[in-house]
Each structure stands twice: as C-alpha cells, then as structure tokens.
CSV table of C-alpha atoms and ligand atoms in Angstrom, one decimal:
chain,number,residue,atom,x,y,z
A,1028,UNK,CA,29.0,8.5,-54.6
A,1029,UNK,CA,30.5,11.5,-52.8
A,1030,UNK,CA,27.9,13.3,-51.2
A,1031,UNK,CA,27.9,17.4,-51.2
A,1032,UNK,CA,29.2,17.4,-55.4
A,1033,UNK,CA,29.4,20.2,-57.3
A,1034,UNK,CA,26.7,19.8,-59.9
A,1035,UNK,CA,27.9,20.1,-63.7
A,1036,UNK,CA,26.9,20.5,-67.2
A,1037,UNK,CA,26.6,17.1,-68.5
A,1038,UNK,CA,26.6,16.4,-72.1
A,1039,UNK,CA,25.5,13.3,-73.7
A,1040,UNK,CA,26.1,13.0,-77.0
A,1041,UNK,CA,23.7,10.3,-79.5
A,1042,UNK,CA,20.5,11.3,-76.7
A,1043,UNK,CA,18.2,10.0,-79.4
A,1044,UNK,CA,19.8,6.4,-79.3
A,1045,UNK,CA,19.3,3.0,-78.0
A,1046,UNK,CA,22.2,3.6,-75.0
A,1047,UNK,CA,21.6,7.4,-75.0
A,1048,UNK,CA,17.3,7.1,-73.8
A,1049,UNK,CA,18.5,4.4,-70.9
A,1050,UNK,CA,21.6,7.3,-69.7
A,1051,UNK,CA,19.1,9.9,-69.3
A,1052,UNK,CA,16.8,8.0,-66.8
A,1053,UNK,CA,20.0,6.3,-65.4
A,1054,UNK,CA,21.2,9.7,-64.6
A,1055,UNK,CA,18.3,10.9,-62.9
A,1056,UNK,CA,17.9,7.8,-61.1
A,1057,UNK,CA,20.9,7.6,-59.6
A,1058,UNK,CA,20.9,11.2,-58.3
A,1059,UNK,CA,24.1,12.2,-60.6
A,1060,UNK,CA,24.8,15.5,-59.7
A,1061,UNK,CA,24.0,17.4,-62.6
A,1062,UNK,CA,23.6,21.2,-63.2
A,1063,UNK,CA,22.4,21.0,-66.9
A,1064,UNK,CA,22.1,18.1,-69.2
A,1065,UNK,CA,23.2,19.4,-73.2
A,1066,UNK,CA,21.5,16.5,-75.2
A,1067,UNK,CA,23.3,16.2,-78.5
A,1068,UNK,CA,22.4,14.1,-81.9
A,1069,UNK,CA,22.3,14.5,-85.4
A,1070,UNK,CA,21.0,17.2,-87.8
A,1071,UNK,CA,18.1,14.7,-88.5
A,1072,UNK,CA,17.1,15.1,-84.3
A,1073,UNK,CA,18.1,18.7,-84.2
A,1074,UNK,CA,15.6,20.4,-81.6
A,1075,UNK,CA,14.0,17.1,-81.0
A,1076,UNK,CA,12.8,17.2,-77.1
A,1077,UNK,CA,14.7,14.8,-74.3
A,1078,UNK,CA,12.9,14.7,-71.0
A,1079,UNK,CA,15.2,14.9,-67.7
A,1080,UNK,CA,14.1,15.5,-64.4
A,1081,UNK,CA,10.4,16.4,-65.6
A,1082,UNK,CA,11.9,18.9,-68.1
A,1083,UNK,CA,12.0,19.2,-71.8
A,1084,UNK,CA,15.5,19.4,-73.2
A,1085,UNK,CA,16.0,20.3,-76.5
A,1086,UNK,CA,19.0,18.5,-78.5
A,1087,UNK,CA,21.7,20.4,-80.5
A,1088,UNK,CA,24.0,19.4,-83.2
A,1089,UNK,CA,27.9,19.3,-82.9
A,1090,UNK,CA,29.5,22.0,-83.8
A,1091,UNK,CA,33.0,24.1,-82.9
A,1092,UNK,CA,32.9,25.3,-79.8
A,1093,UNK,CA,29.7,22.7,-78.5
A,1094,UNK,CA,31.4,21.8,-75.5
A,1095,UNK,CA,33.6,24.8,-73.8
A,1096,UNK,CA,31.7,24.7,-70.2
A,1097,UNK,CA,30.8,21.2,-70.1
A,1098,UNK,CA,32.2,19.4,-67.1
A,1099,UNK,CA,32.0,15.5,-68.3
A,1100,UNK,CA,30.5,14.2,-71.6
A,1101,UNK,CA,29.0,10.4,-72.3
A,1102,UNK,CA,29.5,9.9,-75.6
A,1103,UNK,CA,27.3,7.0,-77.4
A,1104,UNK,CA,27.0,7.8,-80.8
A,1105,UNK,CA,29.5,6.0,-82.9
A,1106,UNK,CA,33.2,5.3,-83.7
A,1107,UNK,CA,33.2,8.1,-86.1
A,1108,UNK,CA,31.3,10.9,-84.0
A,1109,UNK,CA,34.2,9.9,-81.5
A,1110,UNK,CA,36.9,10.0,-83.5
A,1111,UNK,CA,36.1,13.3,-84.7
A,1112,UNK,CA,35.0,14.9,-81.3
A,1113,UNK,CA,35.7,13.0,-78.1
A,1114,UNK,CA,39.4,14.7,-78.2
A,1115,UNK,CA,37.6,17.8,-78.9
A,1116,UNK,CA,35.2,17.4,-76.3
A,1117,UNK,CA,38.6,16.6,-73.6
A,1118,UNK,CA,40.6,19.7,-75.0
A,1119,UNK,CA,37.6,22.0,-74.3
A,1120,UNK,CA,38.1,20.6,-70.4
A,1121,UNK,CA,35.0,18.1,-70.4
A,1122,UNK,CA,36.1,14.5,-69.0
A,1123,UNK,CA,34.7,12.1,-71.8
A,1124,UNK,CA,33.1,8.9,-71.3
A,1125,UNK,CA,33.5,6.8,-74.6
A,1126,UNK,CA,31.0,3.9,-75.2
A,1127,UNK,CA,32.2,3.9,-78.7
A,1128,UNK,CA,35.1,1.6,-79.8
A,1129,UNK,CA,37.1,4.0,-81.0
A,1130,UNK,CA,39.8,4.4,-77.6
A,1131,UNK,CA,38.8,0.9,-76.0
A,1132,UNK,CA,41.9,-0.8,-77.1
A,1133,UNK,CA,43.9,2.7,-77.2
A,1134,UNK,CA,47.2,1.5,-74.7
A,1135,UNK,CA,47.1,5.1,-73.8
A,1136,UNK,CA,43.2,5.0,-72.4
A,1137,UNK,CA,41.8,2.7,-69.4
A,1138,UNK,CA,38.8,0.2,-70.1
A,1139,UNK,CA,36.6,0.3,-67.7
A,1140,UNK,CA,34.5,-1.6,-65.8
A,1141,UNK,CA,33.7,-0.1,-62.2
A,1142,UNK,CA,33.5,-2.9,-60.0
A,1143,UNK,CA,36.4,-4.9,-61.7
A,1144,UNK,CA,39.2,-2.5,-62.4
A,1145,UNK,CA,37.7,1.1,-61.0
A,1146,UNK,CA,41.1,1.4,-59.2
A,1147,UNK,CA,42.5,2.5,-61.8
A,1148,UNK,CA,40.7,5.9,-62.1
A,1149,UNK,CA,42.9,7.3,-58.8
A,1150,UNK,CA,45.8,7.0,-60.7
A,1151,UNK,CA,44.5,8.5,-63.9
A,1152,UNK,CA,43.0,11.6,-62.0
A,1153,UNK,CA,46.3,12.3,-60.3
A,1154,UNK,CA,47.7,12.4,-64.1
A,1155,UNK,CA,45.3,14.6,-65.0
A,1156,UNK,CA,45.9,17.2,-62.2
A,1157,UNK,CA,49.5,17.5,-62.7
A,1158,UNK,CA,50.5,20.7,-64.3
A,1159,UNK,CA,51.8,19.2,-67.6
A,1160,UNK,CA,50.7,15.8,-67.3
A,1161,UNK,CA,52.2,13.2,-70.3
A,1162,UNK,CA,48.7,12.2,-72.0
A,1163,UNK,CA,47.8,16.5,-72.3
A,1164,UNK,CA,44.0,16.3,-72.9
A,1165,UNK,CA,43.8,12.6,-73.7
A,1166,UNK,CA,44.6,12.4,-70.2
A,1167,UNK,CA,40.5,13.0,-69.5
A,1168,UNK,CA,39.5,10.3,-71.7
A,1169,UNK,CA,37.9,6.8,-70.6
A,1170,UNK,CA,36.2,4.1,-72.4
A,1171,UNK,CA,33.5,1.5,-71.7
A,1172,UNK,CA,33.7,-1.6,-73.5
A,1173,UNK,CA,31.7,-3.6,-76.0
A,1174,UNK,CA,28.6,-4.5,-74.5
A,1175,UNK,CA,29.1,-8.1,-74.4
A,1176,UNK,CA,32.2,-8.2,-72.6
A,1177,UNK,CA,30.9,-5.9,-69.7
A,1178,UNK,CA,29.1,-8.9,-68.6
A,1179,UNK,CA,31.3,-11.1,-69.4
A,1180,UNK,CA,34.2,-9.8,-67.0
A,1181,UNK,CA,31.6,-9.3,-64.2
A,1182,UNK,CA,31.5,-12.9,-64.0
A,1183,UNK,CA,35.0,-13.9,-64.8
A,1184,UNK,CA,36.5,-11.8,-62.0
A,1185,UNK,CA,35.7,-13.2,-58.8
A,1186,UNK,CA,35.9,-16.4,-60.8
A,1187,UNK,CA,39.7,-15.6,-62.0
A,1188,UNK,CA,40.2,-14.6,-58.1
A,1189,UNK,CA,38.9,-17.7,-56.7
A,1190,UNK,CA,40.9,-20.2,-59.2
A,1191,UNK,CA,42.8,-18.3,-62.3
A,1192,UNK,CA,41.1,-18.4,-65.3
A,1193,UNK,CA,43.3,-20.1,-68.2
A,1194,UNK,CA,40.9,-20.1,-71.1
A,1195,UNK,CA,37.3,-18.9,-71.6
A,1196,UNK,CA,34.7,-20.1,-74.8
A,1197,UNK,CA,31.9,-17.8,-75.0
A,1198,UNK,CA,29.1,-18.5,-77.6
A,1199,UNK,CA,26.4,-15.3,-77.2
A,1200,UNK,CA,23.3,-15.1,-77.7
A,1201,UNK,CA,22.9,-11.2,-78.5
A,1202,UNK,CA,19.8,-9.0,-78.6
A,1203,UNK,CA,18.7,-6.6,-81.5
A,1204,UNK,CA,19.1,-3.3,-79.1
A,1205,UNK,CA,22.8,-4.1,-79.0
A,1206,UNK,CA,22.8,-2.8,-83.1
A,1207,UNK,CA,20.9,0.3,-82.0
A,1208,UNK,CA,17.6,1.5,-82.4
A,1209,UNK,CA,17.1,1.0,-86.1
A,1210,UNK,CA,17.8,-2.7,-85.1
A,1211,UNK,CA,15.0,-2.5,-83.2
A,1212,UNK,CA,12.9,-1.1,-85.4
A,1213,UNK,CA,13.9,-3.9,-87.7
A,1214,UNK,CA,12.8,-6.7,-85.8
A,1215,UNK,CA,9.9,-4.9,-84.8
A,1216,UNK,CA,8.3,-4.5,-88.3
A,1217,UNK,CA,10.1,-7.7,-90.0
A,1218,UNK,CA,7.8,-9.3,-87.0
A,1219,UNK,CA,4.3,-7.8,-87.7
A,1220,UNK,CA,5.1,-7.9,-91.4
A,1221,UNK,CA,5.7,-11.8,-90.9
A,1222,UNK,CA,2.2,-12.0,-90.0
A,1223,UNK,CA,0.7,-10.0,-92.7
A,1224,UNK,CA,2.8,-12.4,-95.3
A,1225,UNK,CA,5.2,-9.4,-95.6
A,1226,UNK,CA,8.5,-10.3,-97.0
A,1227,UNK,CA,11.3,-9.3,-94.5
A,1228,UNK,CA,13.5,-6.6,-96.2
A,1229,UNK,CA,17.0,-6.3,-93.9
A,1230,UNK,CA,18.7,-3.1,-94.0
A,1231,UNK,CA,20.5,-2.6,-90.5
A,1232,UNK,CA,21.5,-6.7,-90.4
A,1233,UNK,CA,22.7,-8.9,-92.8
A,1234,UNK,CA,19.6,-11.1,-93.1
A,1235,UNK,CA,16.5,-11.2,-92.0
A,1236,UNK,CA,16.1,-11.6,-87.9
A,1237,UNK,CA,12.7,-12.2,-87.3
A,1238,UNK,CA,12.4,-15.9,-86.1
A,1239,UNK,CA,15.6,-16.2,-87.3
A,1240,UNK,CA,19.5,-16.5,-85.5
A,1241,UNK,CA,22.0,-14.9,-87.2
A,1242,UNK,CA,25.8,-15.6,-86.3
A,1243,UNK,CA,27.2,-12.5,-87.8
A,1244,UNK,CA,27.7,-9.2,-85.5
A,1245,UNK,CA,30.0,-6.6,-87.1
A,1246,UNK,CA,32.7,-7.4,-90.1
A,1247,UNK,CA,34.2,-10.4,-90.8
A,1248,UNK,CA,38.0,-10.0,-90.4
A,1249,UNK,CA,41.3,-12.4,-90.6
A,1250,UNK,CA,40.9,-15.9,-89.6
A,1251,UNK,CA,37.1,-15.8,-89.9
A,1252,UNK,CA,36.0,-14.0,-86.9
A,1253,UNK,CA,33.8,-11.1,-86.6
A,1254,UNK,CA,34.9,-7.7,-85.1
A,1255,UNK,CA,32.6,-8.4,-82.5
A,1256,UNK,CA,34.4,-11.9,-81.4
A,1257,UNK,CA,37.7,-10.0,-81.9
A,1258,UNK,CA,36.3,-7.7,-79.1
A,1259,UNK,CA,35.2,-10.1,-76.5
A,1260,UNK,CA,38.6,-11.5,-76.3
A,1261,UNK,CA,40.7,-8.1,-76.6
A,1262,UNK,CA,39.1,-6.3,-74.4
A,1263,UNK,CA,38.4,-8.9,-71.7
A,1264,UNK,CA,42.0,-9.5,-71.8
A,1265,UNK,CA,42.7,-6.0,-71.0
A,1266,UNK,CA,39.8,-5.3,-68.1
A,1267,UNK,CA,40.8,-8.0,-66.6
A,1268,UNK,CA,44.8,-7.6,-66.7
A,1269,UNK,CA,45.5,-11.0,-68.0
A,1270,UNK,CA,47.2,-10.7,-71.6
A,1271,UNK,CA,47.3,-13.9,-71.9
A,1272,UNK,CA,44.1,-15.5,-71.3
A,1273,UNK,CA,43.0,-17.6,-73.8
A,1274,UNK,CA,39.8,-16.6,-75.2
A,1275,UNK,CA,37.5,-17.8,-78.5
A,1276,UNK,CA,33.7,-16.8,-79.1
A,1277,UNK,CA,31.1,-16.7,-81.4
A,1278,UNK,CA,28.8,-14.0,-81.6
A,1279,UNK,CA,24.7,-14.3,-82.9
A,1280,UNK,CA,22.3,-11.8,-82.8
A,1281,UNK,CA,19.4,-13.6,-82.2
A,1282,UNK,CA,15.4,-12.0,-82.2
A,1283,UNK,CA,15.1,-10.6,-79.0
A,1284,UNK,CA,14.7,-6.5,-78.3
A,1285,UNK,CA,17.0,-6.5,-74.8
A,1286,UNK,CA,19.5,-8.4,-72.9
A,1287,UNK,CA,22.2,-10.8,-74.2
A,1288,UNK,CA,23.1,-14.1,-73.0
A,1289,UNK,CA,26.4,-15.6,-73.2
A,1290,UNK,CA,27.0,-19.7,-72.5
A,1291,UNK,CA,30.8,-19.5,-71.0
A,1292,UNK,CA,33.1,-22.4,-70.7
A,1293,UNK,CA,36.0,-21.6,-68.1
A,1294,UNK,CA,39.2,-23.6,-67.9
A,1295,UNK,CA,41.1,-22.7,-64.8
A,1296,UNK,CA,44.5,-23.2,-63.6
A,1297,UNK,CA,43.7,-24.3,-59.8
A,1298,UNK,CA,41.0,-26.6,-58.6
A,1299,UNK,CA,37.8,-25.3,-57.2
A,1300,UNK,CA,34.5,-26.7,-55.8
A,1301,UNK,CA,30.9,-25.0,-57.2
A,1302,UNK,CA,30.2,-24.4,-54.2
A,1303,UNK,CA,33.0,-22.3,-54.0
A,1304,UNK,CA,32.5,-20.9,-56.9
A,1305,UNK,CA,28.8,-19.8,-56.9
A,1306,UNK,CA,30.1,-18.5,-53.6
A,1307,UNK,CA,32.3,-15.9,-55.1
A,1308,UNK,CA,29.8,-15.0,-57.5
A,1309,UNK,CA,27.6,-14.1,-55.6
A,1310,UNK,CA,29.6,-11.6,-53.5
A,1311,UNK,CA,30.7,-9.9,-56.2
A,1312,UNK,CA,29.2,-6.0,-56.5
A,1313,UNK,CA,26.6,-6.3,-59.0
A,1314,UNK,CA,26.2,-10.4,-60.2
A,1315,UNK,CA,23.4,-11.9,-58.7
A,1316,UNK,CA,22.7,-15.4,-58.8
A,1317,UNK,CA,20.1,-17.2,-60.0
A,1318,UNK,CA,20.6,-20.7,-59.9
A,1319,UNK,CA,18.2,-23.6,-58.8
A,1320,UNK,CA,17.2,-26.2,-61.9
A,1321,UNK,CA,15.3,-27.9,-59.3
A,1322,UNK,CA,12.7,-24.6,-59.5
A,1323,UNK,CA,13.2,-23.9,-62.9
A,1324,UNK,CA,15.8,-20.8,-61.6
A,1325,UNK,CA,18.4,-19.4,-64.1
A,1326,UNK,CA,18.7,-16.4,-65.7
A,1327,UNK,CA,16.7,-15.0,-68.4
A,1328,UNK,CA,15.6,-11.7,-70.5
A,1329,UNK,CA,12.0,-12.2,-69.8
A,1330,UNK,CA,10.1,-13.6,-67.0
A,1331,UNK,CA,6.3,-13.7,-66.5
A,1332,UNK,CA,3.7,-14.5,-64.2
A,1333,UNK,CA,4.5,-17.3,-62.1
A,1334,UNK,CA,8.4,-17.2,-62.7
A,1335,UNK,CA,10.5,-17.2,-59.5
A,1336,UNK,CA,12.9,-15.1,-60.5
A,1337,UNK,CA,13.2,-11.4,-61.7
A,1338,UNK,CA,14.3,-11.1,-66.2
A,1339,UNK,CA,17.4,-9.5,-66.5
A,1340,UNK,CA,15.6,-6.9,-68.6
A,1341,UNK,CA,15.4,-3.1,-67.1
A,1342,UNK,CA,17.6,-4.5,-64.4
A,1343,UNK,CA,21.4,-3.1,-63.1
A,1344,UNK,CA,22.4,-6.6,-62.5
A,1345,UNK,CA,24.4,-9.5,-64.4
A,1346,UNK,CA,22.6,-12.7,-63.7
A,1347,UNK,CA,24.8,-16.0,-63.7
A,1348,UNK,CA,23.3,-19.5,-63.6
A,1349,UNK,CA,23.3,-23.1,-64.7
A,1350,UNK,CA,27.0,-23.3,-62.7
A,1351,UNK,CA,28.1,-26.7,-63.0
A,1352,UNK,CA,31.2,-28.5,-63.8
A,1353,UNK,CA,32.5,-29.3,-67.1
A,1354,UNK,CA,33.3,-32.7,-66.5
A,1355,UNK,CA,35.4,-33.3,-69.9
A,1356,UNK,CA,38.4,-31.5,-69.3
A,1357,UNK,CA,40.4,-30.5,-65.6
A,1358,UNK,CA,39.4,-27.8,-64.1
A,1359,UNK,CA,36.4,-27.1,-66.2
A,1360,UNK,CA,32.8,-25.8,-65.6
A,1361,UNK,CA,29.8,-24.1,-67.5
A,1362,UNK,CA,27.8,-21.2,-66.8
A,1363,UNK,CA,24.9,-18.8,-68.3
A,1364,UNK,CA,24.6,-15.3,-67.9
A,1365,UNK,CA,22.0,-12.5,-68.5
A,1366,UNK,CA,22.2,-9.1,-68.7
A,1367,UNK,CA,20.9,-5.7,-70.1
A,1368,UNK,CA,23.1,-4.8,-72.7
A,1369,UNK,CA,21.7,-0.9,-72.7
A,1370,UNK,CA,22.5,-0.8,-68.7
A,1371,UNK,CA,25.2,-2.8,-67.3
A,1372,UNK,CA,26.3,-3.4,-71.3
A,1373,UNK,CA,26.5,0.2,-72.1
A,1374,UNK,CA,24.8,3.2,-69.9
A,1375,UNK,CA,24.8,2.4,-66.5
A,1376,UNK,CA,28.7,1.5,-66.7
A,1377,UNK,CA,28.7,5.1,-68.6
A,1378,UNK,CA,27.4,6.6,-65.6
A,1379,UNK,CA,29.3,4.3,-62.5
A,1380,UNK,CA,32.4,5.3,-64.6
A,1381,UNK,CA,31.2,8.7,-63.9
A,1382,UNK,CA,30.7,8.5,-60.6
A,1383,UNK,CA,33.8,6.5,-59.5
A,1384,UNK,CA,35.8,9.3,-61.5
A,1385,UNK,CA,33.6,12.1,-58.9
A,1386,UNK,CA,35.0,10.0,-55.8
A,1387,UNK,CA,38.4,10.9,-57.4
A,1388,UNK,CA,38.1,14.5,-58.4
B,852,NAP,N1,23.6,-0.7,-78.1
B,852,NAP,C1,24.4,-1.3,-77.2
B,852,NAP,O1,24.0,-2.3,-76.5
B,852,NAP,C2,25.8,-0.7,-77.0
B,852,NAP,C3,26.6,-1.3,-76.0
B,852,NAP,C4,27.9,-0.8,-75.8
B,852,NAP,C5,28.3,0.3,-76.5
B,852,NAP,N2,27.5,0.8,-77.5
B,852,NAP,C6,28.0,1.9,-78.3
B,852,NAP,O2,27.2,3.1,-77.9
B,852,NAP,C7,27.1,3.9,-79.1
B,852,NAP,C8,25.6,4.2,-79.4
B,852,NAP,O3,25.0,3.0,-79.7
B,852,NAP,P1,23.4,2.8,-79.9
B,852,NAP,O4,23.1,1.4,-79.9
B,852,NAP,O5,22.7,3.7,-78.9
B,852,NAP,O6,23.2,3.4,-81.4
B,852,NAP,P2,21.9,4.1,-82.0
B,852,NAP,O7,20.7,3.7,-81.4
B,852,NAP,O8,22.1,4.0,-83.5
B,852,NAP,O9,22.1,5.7,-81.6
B,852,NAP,C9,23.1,6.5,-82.2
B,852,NAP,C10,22.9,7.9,-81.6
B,852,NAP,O10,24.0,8.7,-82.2
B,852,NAP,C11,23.4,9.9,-82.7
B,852,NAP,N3,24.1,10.4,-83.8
B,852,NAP,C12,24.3,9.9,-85.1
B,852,NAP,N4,25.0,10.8,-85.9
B,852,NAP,C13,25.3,11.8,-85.1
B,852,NAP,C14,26.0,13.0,-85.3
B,852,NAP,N5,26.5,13.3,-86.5
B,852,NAP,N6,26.1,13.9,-84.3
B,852,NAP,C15,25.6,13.6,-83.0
B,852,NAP,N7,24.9,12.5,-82.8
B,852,NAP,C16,24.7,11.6,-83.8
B,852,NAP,C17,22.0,9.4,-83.1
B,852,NAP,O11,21.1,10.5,-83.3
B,852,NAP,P3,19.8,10.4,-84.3
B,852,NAP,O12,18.8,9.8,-83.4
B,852,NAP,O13,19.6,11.9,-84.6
B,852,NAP,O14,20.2,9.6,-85.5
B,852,NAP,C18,21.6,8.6,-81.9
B,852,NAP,O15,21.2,9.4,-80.9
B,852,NAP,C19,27.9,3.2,-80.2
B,852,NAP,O16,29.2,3.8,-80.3
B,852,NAP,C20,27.9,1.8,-79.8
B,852,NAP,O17,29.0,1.1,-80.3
B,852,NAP,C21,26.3,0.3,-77.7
C-alpha cells in the first residue's frame, strides 16, 4: 500500500456478521489507513459495541443521509441492503466495496479479485476523476465475488497462463460460515443437541447439517442448478476474462464452521508438465502449495498437533494440493484447494480491493 495516505472515514456496513467481524481485525491488521470506522447493522444491533483498534464503536442503523462524509464503504450485509443503499452510499461520494451479489454480474461494475485482475482499478479511477464521467456515481462502485469463486480464480490463473484453461468441473465442499452467522449458529446447536437426543430443527438450511452433506446452496433455478453453481461459472468467467470457458459445479454445504474446499478438474488447451504447473502455482501472489502425499501434505481447514502443514483456517492464503494429472482425457489434471471463505472468500479481498483502489487515488 501507498505509504503517507490520507486516513478516512470507513464505513462497514453488516459489522455484526460472519464477513463483517473478520473486516474489522483485517483492517486493523493490515494498517488500513483509517480516520473513523462507522460500524453499521440492523435495528436488532443498533448501539451494539464493535471493537477497533482497542476502542469500542458503537453501530448505527441506515438511514438518509448515513453516509455524507464517508470516504469508502464495505458493504457485507445482503443483496437487498445493497440494492437499496450501495448507490446511495456512492452518490453521497463514499467508494463502495460490494460483497453482496447484487453488482457482481452488473456489465457496468468490475469483479474483483486483486491479484488476478487488480489492473483494472487504474482505468476505473481515471473514470471516476473525469469531470462528467459516463457511469456518474456508479462510477465508485466495485464488487467482490461469491466466496467460492475467489478461490477458485486464484488457482485457475497462473494455471490459464501457463496452458489455457478450456473447461473447469468444480464439486465444493462448502462451510456453514459461508451462509452467515445464523448458519453457524445452526450447526453449532443442531451438534450439541445431537448429543443430548435433540431433534435437529433447520431454519437457516434446507435440512439438517449436523453430520450431515447437503448439496443445495442458494435456489434452485433452470436446468437444475443452484444460484450458487450459477455463480461459480458466471463470475469466474468474468474475473478471469474468458467468456467462454466452460464451467459446471456442484455446490454442498457440508458441517464444517470455516473454509471451503473445492476438487477442480481442468481441461486445457496446450500441454503442460506438473511440474510446471505446481510451478506456476506457487509463484502466484497469495496460493501456497501444499503438496506432498508422501507426508501426508495437502490442504485442509483444520490441522493439529503433529500435522506438517499450517489449516487454511484464519489464514490469507489459498492452499492448492493433490496436483496430479487426469489421465482420462488430454490435457487433463486434478487439484484440491482450501481456503477461508470469510478472508480471501469475502473480507480480506474487501479490504486488498481497498487498498489497490488507494494506490490509484
Ligand atoms: N459468508 C461468506 O463467506 C461470504 C462470502 C462472500 C460474500 N458474502 C456476502 O457478504 C454479505 C454478508 O454475509 P455474512 O455471511 O456476513 O452474513 P451474516 O452473518 O448474516 O451478516 C449479515 C450482516 O448484515 C447486517 N444487516 C442485516 N440487515 C441489515 C440492515 N437492515 N441494515 C444494516 N445491516 C443489516 C446484519 O446485522 P445484524 O447482526 O444486526 O443482523 C449483519 O451484520 C452477504 O451479502 C453475502 O452474500 C459472504
């Protein structure tokens, strides 16, 4: 990050969330150069306290006029908080950080992931400084994509660089913290209720999830795919620049509380060795590899004592192992990859969107 920045007012709106209690630590962490931090949430959270930088923050509700004076705003919410005030949030001057779906697939809004397509924050800046630029406020709006296709394109990159990626099958494997806290929650007490020969009672998922795989993750649409399958493949498409590429996933939410996995089958249109391969990976910004079978090595959410590698969990990183070739079609291989789906999925982009926009402004 530019060093000597002029500190703002920060907003983050849905503080009391899943994504919104990883930004606030992220922030601080990564020395984000912020004046004040305006924690917002619902009427049910109203004056609930937020702790940043060893002080206790009250939160506020939305309302008219919330954010005149705010310099940037994360918004992680929901689709419908911003609909209704991500424009708003722009108009009043703020730049707006969407994690929500809502402008992801908006041809007028860049996707981002940092590391893979980050470039394409100089251009919208110089849009955004021009006297009457085309977009007007909209011009100060950026997304951040679904959680499980941040990961996803982290990988695929140096991968589609390397050898051009033709077609990708993804199958994830998708933690409870990536339906929000009251999914967490969920799993929590469906778990010690199991034990005290409680019935499980689902109200945030579809069935019960303790013990239990579910391969359902948002609504089931046209042709028998979930929105959240419909996702992977639209938005990876547009990260990465390739229209074309041929994607198809399936998406379970399995019982863990953080990270999600995904099992990726590549097909690509040039030959490449592994070795070439794990190559690439590796010196990508932000993929780390874990990969030795012969130690037990690939990536996981958890580790304990005695594991030789780090779990993905709490971590900035997207861990990629098991890379080997897929040996029944050309040009084919199989890989596994880990990440945290509140960081790299969802708040730590938030916040390296942030600060490649600063290098910018
Ligand atoms: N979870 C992930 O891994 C992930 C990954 C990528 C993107 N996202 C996106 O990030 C957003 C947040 O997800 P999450 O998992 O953190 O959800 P969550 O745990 O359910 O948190 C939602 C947050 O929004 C707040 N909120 C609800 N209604 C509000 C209102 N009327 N005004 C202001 N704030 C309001 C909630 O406040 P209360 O506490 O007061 O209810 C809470 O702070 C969603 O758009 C989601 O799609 C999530």
């Amino acid at each position: 990050m530019k060093q000597n920045l002029r500190p703002m007012r920060i907003a983050v709106v849905g503080a009391t969330g899943a994504v919104g209690k990883e930004m606030l630590p992220i922030l601080e962490a990564r020395g984000f150069p912020v004046a004040q931090l305006v924690p917002f949430a619902s009427a049910r959270s109203e004056g609930k306290v937020v702790s940043f930088r060893g002080h206790a923050i009250r939160c506020q509700v939305l309302k008219p006029g919330c954010f005149q004076g705010i310099d940037m705003a994360f918004f992680d919410a929901s689709d419908a908080i911003s609909k209704e005030w991500a424009l708003k949030a722009a108009e009043a001057g703020a730049w707006v950080i969407d994690n929500s779906a809502t402008y992801r697939m908006d041809p007028d809004v860049p996707l981002l992931v940092p590391e893979v397509n980050g470039s394409l924050l100089k251009k919208r800046v110089a849009e955004a400084k021009k006297p009457k630029n085309k977009l007007g406020a909209k011009v100060r709006i950026l997304a951040g994509p679904n959680c499980t296709t941040a990961q996803l394109v982290m990988v695929l990159k140096p991968i589609d660089k390397l050898a051009s990626i033709t077609r990708i099958v993804v199958s994830t494997y998708q933690s409870v913290s990536g339906a929000g806290a009251a999914a967490m929650d969920e799993l929590a007490a469906q778990t010690v209720g199991m034990f005290n020969q409680k019935k499980p009672q689902p109200k945030v998922l579809a069935h019960q999830i303790a013990f239990n795989c579910i391969p359902h993750i948002g609504g089931f649409k046209e042709g028998g795919y979930t929105s959240e399958e419909i996702k992977v493949a639209q938005e990876s498409r547009k990260i990465l620049g390739l229209p074309k590429l041929k994607v198809t996933c399936t998406a379970v939410r399995v019982p863990t509380f953080s990270c999600h996995a995904e099992s990726v089958n590549i097909q690509t249109k040039k030959k490449f060795k592994i070795a070439a391969v794990r190559k690439a990976l590796a010196a990508f910004p932000g993929v780390i590899v874990q990969d030795d079978p012969s130690k037990n090595i690939y990536p996981m959410n958890q580790t304990s004592e005695g594991d030789l590698v780090e779990s993905a969990t709490g971590r900035d990183a997207v861990y990629v192992g098991r890379i080997r070739e897929d040996d029944s079609v050309p040009n084919g291989m199989n890989l596994w990859i880990v990440s945290d789906n509140l960081r790299k999925g969802a708040a730590l982009n938030a916040v390296q969107i942030g600060e490649a926009l600063l290098e910018h402004l």
